[in-house]
Coordinates of C-alpha atoms in Angstrom, one line a residue:
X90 CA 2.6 -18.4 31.9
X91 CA 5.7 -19.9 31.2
X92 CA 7.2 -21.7 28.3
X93 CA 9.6 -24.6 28.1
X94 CA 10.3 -27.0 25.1
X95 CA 13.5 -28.2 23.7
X96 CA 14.4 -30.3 21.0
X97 CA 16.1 -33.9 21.0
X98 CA 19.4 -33.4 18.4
X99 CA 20.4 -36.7 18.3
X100 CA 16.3 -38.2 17.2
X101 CA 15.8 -35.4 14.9
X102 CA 18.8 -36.2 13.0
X103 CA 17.2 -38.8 11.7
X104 CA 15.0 -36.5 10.1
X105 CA 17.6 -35.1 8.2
X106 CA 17.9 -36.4 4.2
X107 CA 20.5 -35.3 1.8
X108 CA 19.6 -36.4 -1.6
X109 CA 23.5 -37.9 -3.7
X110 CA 25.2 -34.4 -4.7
X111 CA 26.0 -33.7 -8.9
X112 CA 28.8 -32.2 -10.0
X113 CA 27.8 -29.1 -12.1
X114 CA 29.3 -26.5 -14.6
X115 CA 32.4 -26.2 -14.1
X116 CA 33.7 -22.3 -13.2
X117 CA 34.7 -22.0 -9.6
X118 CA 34.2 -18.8 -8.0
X119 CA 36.9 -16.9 -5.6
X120 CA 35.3 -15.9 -2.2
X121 CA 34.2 -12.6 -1.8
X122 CA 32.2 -12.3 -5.1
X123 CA 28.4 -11.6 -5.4
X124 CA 25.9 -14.5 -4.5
X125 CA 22.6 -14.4 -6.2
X126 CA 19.6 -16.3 -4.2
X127 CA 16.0 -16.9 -6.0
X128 CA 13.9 -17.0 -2.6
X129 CA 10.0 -17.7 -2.0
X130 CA 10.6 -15.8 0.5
X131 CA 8.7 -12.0 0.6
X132 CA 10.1 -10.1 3.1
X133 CA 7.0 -8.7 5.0
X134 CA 8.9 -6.0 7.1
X135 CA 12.6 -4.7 8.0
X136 CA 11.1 -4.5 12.2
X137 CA 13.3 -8.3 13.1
X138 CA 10.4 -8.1 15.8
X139 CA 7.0 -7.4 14.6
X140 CA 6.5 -11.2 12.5
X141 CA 7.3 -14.2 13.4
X142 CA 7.1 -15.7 10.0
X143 CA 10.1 -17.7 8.5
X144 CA 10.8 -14.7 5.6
X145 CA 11.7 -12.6 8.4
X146 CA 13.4 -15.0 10.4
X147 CA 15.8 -15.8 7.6
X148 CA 16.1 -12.7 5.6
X149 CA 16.4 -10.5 8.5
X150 CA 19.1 -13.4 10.1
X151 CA 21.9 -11.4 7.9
X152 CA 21.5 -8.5 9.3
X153 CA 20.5 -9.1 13.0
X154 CA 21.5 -11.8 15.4
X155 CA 20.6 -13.6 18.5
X156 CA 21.8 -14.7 22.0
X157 CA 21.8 -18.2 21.1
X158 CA 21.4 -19.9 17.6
X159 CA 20.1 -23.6 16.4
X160 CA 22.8 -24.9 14.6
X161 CA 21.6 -27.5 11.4
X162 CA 20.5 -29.9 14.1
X163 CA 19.0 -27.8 15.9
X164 CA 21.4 -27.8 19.0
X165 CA 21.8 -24.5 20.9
X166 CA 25.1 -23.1 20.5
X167 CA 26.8 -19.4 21.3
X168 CA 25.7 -16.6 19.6
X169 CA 26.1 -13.2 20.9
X170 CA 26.1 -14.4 24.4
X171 CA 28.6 -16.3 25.1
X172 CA 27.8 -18.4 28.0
X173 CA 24.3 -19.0 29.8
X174 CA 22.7 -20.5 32.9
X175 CA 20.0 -20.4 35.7
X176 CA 21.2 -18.8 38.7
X177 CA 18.1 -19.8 40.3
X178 CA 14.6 -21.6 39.5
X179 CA 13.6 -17.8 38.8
X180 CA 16.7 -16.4 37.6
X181 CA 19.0 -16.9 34.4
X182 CA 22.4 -14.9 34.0
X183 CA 23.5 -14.5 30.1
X184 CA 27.5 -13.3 29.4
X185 CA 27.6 -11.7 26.0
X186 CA 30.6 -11.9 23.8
X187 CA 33.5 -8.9 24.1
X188 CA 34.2 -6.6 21.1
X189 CA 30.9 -7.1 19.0
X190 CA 30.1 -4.0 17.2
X191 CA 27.0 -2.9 15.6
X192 CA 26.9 -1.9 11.9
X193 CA 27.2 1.8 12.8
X194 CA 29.9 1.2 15.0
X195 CA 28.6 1.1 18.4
X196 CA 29.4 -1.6 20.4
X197 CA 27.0 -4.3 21.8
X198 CA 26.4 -4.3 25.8
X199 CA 23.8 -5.5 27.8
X200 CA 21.9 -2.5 27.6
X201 CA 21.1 -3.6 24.1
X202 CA 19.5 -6.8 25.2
X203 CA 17.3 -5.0 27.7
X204 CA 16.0 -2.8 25.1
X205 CA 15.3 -5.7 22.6
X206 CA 13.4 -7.6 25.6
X207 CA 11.3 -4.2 26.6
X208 CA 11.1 -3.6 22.7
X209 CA 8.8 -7.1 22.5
X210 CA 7.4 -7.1 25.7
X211 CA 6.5 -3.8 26.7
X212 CA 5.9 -1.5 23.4
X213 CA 5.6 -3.1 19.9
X214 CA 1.9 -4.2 18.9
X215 CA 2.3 -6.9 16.4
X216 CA -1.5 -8.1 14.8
X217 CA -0.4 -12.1 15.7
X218 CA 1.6 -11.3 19.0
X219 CA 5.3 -11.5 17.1
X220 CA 8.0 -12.9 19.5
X221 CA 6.0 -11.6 22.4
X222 CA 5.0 -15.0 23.9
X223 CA 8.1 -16.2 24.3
X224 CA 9.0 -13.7 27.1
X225 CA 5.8 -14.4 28.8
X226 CA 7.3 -15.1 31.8
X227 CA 9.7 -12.2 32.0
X228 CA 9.5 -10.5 35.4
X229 CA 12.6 -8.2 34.8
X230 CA 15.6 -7.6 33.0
X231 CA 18.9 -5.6 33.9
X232 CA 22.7 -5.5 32.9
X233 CA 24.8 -5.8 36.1
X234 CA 27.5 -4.9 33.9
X235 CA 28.3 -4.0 29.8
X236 CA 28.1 -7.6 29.6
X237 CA 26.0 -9.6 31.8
X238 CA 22.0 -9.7 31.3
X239 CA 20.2 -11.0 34.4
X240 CA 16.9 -11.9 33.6
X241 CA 13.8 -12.6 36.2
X242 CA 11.5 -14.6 35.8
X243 CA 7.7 -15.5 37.4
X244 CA 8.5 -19.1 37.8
X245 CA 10.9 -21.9 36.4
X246 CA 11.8 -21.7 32.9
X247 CA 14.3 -24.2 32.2
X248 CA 14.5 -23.6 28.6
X249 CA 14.6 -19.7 28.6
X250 CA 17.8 -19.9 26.9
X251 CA 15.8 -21.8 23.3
X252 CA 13.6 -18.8 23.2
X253 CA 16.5 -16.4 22.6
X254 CA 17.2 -18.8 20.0
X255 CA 14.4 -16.7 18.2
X256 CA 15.1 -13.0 19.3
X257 CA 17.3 -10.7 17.1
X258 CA 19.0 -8.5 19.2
X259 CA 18.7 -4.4 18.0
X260 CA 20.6 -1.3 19.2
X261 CA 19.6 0.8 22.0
X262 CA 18.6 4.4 20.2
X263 CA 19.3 7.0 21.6
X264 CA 15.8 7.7 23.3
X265 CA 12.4 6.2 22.9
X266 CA 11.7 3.1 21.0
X267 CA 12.5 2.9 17.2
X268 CA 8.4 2.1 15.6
X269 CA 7.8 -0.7 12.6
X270 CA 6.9 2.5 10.6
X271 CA 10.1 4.3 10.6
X272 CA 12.3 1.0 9.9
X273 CA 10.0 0.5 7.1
X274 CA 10.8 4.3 6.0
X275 CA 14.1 4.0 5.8
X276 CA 16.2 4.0 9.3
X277 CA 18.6 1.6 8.0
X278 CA 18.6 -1.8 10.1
X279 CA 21.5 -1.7 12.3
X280 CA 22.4 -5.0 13.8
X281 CA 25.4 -6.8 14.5
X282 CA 25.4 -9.3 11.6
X283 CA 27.7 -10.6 9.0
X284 CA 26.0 -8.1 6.4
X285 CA 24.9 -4.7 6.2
X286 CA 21.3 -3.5 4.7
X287 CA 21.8 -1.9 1.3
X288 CA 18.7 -1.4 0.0
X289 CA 15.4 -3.3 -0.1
X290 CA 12.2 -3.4 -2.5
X291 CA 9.2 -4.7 -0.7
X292 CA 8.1 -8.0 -2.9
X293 CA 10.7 -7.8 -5.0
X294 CA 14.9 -8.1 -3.5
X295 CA 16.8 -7.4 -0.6
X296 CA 20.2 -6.2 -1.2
X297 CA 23.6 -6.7 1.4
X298 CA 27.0 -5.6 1.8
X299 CA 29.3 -8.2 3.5
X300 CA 30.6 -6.9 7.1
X301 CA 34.3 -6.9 6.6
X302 CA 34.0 -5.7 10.6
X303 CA 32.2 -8.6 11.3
X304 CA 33.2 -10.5 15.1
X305 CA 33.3 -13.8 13.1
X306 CA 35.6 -13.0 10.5
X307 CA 34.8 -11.1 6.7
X308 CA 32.2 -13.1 5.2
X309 CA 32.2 -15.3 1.9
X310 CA 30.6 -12.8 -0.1
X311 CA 31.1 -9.7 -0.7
X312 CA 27.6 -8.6 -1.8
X313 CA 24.3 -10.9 -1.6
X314 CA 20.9 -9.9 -3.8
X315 CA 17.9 -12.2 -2.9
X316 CA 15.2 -11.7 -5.6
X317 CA 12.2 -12.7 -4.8
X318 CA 10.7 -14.8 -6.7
X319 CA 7.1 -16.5 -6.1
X320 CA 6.3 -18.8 -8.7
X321 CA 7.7 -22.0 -8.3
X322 CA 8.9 -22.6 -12.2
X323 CA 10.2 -19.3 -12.6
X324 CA 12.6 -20.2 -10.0
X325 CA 13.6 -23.2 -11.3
X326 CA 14.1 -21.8 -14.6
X327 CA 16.4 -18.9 -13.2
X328 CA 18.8 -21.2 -11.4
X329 CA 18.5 -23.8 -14.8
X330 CA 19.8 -20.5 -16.7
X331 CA 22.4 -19.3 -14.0
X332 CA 20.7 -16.2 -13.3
X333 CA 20.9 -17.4 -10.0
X334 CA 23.2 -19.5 -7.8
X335 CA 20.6 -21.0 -5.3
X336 CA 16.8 -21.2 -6.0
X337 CA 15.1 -22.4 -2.4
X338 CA 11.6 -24.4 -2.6
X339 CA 12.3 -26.3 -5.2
X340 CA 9.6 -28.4 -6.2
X341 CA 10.0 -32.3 -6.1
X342 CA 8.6 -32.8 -9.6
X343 CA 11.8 -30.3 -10.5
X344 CA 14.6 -32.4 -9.1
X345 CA 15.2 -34.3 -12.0
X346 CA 15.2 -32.2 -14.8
X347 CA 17.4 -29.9 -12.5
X348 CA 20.0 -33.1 -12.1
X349 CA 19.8 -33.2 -16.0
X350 CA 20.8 -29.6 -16.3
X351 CA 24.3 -29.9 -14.3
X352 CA 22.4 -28.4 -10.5
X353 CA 23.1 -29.6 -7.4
X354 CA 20.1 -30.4 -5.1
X355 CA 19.8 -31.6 -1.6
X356 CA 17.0 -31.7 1.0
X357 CA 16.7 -32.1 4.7
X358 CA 13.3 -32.8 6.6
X359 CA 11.5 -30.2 7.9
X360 CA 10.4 -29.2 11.6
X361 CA 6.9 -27.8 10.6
X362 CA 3.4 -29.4 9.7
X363 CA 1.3 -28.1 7.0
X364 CA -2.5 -28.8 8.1
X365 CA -6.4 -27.2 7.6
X366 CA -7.5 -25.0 10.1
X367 CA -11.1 -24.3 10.5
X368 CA -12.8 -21.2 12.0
X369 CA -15.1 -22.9 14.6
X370 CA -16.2 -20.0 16.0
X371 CA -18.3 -17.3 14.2
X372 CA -22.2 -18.7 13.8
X373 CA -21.9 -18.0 9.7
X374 CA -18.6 -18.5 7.7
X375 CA -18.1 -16.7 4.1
X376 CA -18.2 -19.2 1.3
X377 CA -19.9 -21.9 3.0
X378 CA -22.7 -22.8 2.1
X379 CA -25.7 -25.4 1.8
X380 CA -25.9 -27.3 -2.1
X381 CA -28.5 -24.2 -3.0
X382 CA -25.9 -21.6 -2.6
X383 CA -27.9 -20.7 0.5
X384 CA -26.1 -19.6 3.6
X385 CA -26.0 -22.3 6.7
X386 CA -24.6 -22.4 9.7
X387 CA -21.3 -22.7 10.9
X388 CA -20.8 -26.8 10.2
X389 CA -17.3 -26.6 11.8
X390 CA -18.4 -26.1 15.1
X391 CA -20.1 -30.0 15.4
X392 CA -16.2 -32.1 15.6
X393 CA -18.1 -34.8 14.1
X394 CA -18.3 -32.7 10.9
X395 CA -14.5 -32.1 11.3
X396 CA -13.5 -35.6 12.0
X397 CA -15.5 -36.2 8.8
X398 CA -13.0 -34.2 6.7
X399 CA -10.4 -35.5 8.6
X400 CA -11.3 -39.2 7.1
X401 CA -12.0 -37.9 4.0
X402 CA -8.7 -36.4 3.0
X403 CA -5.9 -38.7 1.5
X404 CA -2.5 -37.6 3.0
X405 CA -1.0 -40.6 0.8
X406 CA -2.2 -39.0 -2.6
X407 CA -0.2 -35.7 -1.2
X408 CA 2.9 -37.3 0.2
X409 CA 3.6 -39.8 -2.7
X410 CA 2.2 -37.6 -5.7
X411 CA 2.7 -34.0 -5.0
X412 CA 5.2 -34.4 -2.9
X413 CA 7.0 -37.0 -5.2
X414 CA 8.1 -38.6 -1.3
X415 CA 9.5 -35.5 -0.5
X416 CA 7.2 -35.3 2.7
X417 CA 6.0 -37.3 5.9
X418 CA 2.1 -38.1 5.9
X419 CA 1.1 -36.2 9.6
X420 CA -1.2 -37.1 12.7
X421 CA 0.4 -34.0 15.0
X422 CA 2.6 -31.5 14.9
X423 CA 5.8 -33.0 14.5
X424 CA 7.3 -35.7 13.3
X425 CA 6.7 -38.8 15.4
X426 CA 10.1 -39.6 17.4
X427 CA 10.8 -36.1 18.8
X428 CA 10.1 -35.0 22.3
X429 CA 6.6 -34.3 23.2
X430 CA 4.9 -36.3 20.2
X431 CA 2.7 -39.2 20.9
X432 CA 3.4 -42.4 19.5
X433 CA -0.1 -43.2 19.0
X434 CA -0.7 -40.7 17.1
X435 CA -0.5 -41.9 13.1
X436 CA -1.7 -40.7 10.1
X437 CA -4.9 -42.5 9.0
X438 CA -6.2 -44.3 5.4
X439 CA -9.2 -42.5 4.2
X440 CA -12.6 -44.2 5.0
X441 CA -15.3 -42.1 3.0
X442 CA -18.2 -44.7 3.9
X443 CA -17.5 -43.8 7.4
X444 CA -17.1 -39.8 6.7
X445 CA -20.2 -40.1 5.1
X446 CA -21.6 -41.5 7.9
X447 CA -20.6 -39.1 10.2
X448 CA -21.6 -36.2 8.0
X449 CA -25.1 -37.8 8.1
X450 CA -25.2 -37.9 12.0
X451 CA -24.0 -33.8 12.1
X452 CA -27.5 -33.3 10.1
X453 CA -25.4 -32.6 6.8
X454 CA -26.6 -36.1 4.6
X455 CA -26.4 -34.5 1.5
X456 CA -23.0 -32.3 2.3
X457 CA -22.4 -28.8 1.6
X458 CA -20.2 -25.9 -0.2
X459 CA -16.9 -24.6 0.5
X460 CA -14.5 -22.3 -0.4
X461 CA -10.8 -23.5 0.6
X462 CA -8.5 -21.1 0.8
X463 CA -4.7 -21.7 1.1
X464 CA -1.2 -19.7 0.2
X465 CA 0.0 -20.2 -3.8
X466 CA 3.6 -20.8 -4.1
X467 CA 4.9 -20.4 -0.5
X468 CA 4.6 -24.1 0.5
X469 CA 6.0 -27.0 -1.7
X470 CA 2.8 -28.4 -3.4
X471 CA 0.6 -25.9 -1.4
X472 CA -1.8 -25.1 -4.2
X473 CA -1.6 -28.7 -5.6
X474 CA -2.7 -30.1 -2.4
X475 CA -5.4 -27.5 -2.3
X476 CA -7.0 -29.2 -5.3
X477 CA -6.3 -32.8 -4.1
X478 CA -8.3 -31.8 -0.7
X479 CA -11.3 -30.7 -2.7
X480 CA -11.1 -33.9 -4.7
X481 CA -11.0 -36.0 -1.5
X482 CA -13.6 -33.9 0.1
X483 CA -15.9 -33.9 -3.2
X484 CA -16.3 -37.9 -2.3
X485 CA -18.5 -37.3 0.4
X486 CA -20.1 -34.9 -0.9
X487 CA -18.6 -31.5 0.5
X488 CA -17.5 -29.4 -2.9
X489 CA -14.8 -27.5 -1.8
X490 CA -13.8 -24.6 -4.4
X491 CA -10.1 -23.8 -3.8
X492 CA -8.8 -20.5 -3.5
X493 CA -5.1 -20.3 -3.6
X494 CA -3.6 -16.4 -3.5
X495 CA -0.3 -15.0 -3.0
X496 CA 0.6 -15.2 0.6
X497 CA 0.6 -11.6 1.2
X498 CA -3.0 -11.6 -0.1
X499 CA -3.8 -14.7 1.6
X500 CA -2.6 -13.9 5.3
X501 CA -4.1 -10.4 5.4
X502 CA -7.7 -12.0 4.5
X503 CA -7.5 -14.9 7.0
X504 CA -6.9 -12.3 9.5
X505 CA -9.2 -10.2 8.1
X506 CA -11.4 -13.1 8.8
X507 CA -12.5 -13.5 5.3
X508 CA -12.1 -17.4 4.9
X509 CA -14.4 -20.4 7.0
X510 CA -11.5 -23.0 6.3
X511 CA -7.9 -22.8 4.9
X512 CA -4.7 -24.4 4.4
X513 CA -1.6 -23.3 6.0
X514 CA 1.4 -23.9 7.6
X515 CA 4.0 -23.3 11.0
X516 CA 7.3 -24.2 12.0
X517 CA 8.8 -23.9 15.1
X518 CA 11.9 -24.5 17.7
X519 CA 10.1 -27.2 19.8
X520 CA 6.3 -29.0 19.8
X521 CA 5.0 -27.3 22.7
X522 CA 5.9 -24.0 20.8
X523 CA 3.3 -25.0 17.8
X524 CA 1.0 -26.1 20.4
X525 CA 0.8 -22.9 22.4
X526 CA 0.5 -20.9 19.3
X527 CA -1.7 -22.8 17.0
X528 CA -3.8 -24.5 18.9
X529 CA -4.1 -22.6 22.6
X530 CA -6.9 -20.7 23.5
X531 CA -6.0 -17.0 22.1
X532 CA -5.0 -14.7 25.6
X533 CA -2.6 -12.1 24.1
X534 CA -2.1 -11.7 27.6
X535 CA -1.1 -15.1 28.0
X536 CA 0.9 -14.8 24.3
X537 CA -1.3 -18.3 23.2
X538 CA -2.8 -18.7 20.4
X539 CA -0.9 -16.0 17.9
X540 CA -1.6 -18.4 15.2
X541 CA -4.9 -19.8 16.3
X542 CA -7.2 -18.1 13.8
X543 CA -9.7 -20.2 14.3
X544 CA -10.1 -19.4 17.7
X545 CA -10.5 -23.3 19.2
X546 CA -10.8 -23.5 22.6
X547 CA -10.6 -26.3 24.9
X548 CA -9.9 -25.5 28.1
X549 CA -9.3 -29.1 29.2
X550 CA -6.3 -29.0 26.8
X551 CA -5.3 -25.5 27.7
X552 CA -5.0 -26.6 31.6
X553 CA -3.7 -29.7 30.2
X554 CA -0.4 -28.1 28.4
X555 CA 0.1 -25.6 31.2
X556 CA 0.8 -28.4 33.7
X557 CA 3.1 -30.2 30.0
X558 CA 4.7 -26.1 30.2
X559 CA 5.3 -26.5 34.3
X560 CA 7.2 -29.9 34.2
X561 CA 11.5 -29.9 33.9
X562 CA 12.7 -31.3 30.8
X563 CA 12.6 -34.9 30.4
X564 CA 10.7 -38.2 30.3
X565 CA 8.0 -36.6 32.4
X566 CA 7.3 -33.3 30.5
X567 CA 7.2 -35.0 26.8
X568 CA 4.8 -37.6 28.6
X569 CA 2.7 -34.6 29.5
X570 CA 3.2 -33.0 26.3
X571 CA 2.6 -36.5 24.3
X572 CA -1.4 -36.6 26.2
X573 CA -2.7 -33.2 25.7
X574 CA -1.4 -33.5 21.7
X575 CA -3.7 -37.0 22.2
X576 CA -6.5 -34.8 23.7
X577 CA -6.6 -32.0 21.2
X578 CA -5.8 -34.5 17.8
X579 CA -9.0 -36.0 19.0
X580 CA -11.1 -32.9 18.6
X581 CA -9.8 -32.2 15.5
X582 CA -9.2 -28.1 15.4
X583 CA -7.3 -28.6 12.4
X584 CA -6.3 -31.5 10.2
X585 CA -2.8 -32.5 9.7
X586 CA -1.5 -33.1 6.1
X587 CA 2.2 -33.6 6.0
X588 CA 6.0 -32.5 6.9
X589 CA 7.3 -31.4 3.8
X590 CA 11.1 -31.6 2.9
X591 CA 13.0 -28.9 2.1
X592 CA 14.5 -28.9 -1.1
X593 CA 17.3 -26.6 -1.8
X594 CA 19.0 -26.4 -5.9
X595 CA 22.3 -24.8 -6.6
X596 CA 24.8 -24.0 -9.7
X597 CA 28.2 -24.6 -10.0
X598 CA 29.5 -21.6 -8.5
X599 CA 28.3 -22.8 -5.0
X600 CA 31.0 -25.3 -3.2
X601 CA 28.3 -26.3 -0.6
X602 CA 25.2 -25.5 1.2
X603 CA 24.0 -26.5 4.4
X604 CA 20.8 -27.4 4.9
X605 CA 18.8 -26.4 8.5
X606 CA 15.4 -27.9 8.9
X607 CA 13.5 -24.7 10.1
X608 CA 13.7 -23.9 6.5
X609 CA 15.7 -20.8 6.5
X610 CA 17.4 -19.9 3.3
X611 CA 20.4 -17.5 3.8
X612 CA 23.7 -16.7 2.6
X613 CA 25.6 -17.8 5.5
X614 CA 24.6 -21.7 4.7
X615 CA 26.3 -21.1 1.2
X616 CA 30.0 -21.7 0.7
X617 CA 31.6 -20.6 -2.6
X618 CA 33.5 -23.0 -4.8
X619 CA 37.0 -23.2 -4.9
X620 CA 40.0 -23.3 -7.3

């Protein structure tokens, strides 16, 4: 199967928000000094291949680097290939850029992208799928010469050139293929980016060198230490005391008191949804449970009980309240306006009498218990909205006990299979991306469904966003892409809550920082002040 998706620069700009900036301290500082980032973001892993999760992706994105890159509107631009373009339906030729070195000094060929394509395809065995769906349709790969990649495919891919977009490109070893273990046990990541690995504490910093050796030009910093840092206020409170120069994740309710304290703060709008998922396909779910405490059977299966919920929650309470406007009430993936989404699709008021209803007609008149699950502090709002679900839910008469947990404690039990229903949250280059991976029928073979862990199926929407997949870009594909998004929304595999806004806060030693809307936080976005 095949992939193709692309995003529409010019309508998602309108996403994009930038809250008045506020002068701060004063005390510029010189280029080349050490930036200090507070980051939500706990780097799972030093393999830039075995997650696909946005910590990765951005912490990782110092180190290593891609083909092609999404610039802060989310256009494709050159990265380490220089040029790109389809030979064929069934054939694309990338030229990589000259005199690109590695950190250890060897320099980049094309050999180096074959490896990183077999790498994915062929050897690593990530638990969600990693990057492998993406090169799907990958017949064969070879380098003509040290700097051409010629890449075959099983059919037309007109948008091969977005998934490199999300491929970092490692080094050819010297035999075999380098294992998720030994990077984790200290082979020192060796990629071609503006910094080099120092040193790295699982859950708790990631330290970099600036690559004065670097193809771009020395970097702005000389040295970069991201602390993590999970809770929400502790961040805020580090960047309010400089400890910090950038906190990421801000929380809306902080802005203010941030403004007050001489930070700078700006926000962009994100290209993500944060939804409920539920499991709809085990007979029995843990934690949920008929008013007794007595176990029942799985009430997620019946869509009427899940269009029930659906018209029970309050998106408005979440957007304007938690939030504080910082976020888009959501029917579907992505916001409306981009390619692919369905302009019939918008987010509805609560009705309760009719949930109620509804809930009746499933054989459920009295309701029943839950346990909600959902991440604490790696969302804006996440565990807040957790509560104001239950709340909504409780009106109908579904108690709903939230459980909010660190994320790492959170993702290993969902795929554990521990929770019935959960909150959670994906991002993604394009809408037929999130569609393939979060709502596609799981076929590792197929790479859909990586982040279906509720295992939905419908194969009337599966056959539905193959033809959506098969269709050049244009009118016609985000038509087809628009009616199976109509077609699954209707069945309700997961309930759509909002597009959150990134929020961003920095101190007065930081000149600027640049916003993207997949989220990432990095030290490349962040300029130093000047004299």
């Amino acid at each position: 199967m095949q992939i193709q998706s692309r995003f529409c620069s010019h309508r998602l700009a309108a996403l994009l928000i930038s809250l008045t900036f506020w002068s701060g301290l004063p005390g510029p500082v010189h280029a080349q000094e050490e930036l200090r980032i507070a980051t939500s973001y706990k780097l799972m892993t030093l393999d830039p291949h075995y997650a696909n999760l946005n910590e990765n992706t951005s912490l990782l994105s110092h180190i290593y680097e891609r083909l092609v890159y999404q610039d802060d509107r989310l256009d494709l631009k050159p990265g380490l290939a220089v040029s790109w373009r389809a030979v064929s339906d069934r054939q694309w030729e990338f030229k990589l850029r000259e005199n690109v070195r590695f950190h250890d000094g060897s320099p980049l060929t094309a050999d180096d992208v074959v490896y990183t394509i077999e790498r994915i395809r062929d050897f690593l065995k990530s638990p969600s799928g990693g990057f492998r769906s993406y090169l799907t349709g990958i017949e064969s790969v070879s380098a003509p010469d040290p700097l051409t990649v010629l890449i075959e495919t099983d059919g037309a891919v007109p948008n091969l050139p977005l998934f490199f977009s999300s491929i970092f490109v490692m080094n050819r070893p010297a035999k075999g293929f380098e294992t998720t273990e030994d990077l984790n046990a200290g082979h020192p990541p060796n990629g071609t980016g503006p910094y080099r690995f120092e040193s790295w504490s699982s859950g708790e910093s990631l330290r970099l060198a600036g690559n004065d050796d670097y193809w771009d030009g020395k970097p702005a910093w000389s040295k970069v230490t991201f602390r993590v840092i999970e809770n929400p206020a502790a961040r805020v409170a580090a960047l309010s005391t400089g400890e910090v120069d950038v906190a990421d994740a801000i929380p809306a309710r902080d802005v203010a008191s941030l403004k007050e304290r001489g930070a700078r703060v700006a926000s962009v709008g994100a290209a993500r949804v944060n939804f409920v998922q539920f499991d709809v396909a085990r007979d029995t779910l843990p934690g949920v449970t008929d008013k007794s405490g007595e176990p029942i059977a799985n009430p997620f299966k019946n869509p009427l009980v899940r269009r029930a919920l659906t018209l029970a929650t309050d998106r408005g309470i979440l957007v304007d309240k938690i939030l504080a406007g910082y976020g888009t009430a959501a029917a579907q993936v992505f916001p409306n306006g981009l390619p692919g989404t369905s302009a019939k699709l918008l987010p509805e008021a609560p009705n309760y009498d009719e949930a109620k209803m509804l809930l009746a007609k499933a054989g459920f008149p009295d309701g029943f218990n839950l346990v909600l699950a959902g991440p604490a502090s790696r969302y804006p709002g996440d565990a807040e909205s957790l509560q104001a679900v239950a709340q909504s839910w409780a009106r109908i008469g579904v108690n709903a006990q939230p459980a909010a947990a660190p994320f790492s404690v959170f993702n290993t039990k969902r795929a554990a299979g521990d929770y019935g229903v959960w909150y959670g949250g994906t991002s993604g280059e394009a809408v037929d991306i999130i569609l393939h991976t979060l709502l596609a029928s799981p076929d590792p073979e197929r790479g859909t469904g990586a982040l279906n862990f509720g295992k939905y199926r419908n194969e009337a929407f599966d056959a539905m966003l193959a033809r959506a997949e098969s269709i050049a870009v244009g009118p016609e594909r985000n038509a087809a892409l628009a009616q199976a998004t109509e077609l699954v929304m209707a069945d309700q595999p997961i309930i759509p809550l909002y597009h959150f806004h990134h929020i961003i806060g920095y101190g007065s030693r930081i000149g600027s920082y640049v916003l993207h809307p997949r989220g990432w936080t990095t030290a490349m976005q962040t300029l130093p002040a000047m004299e």
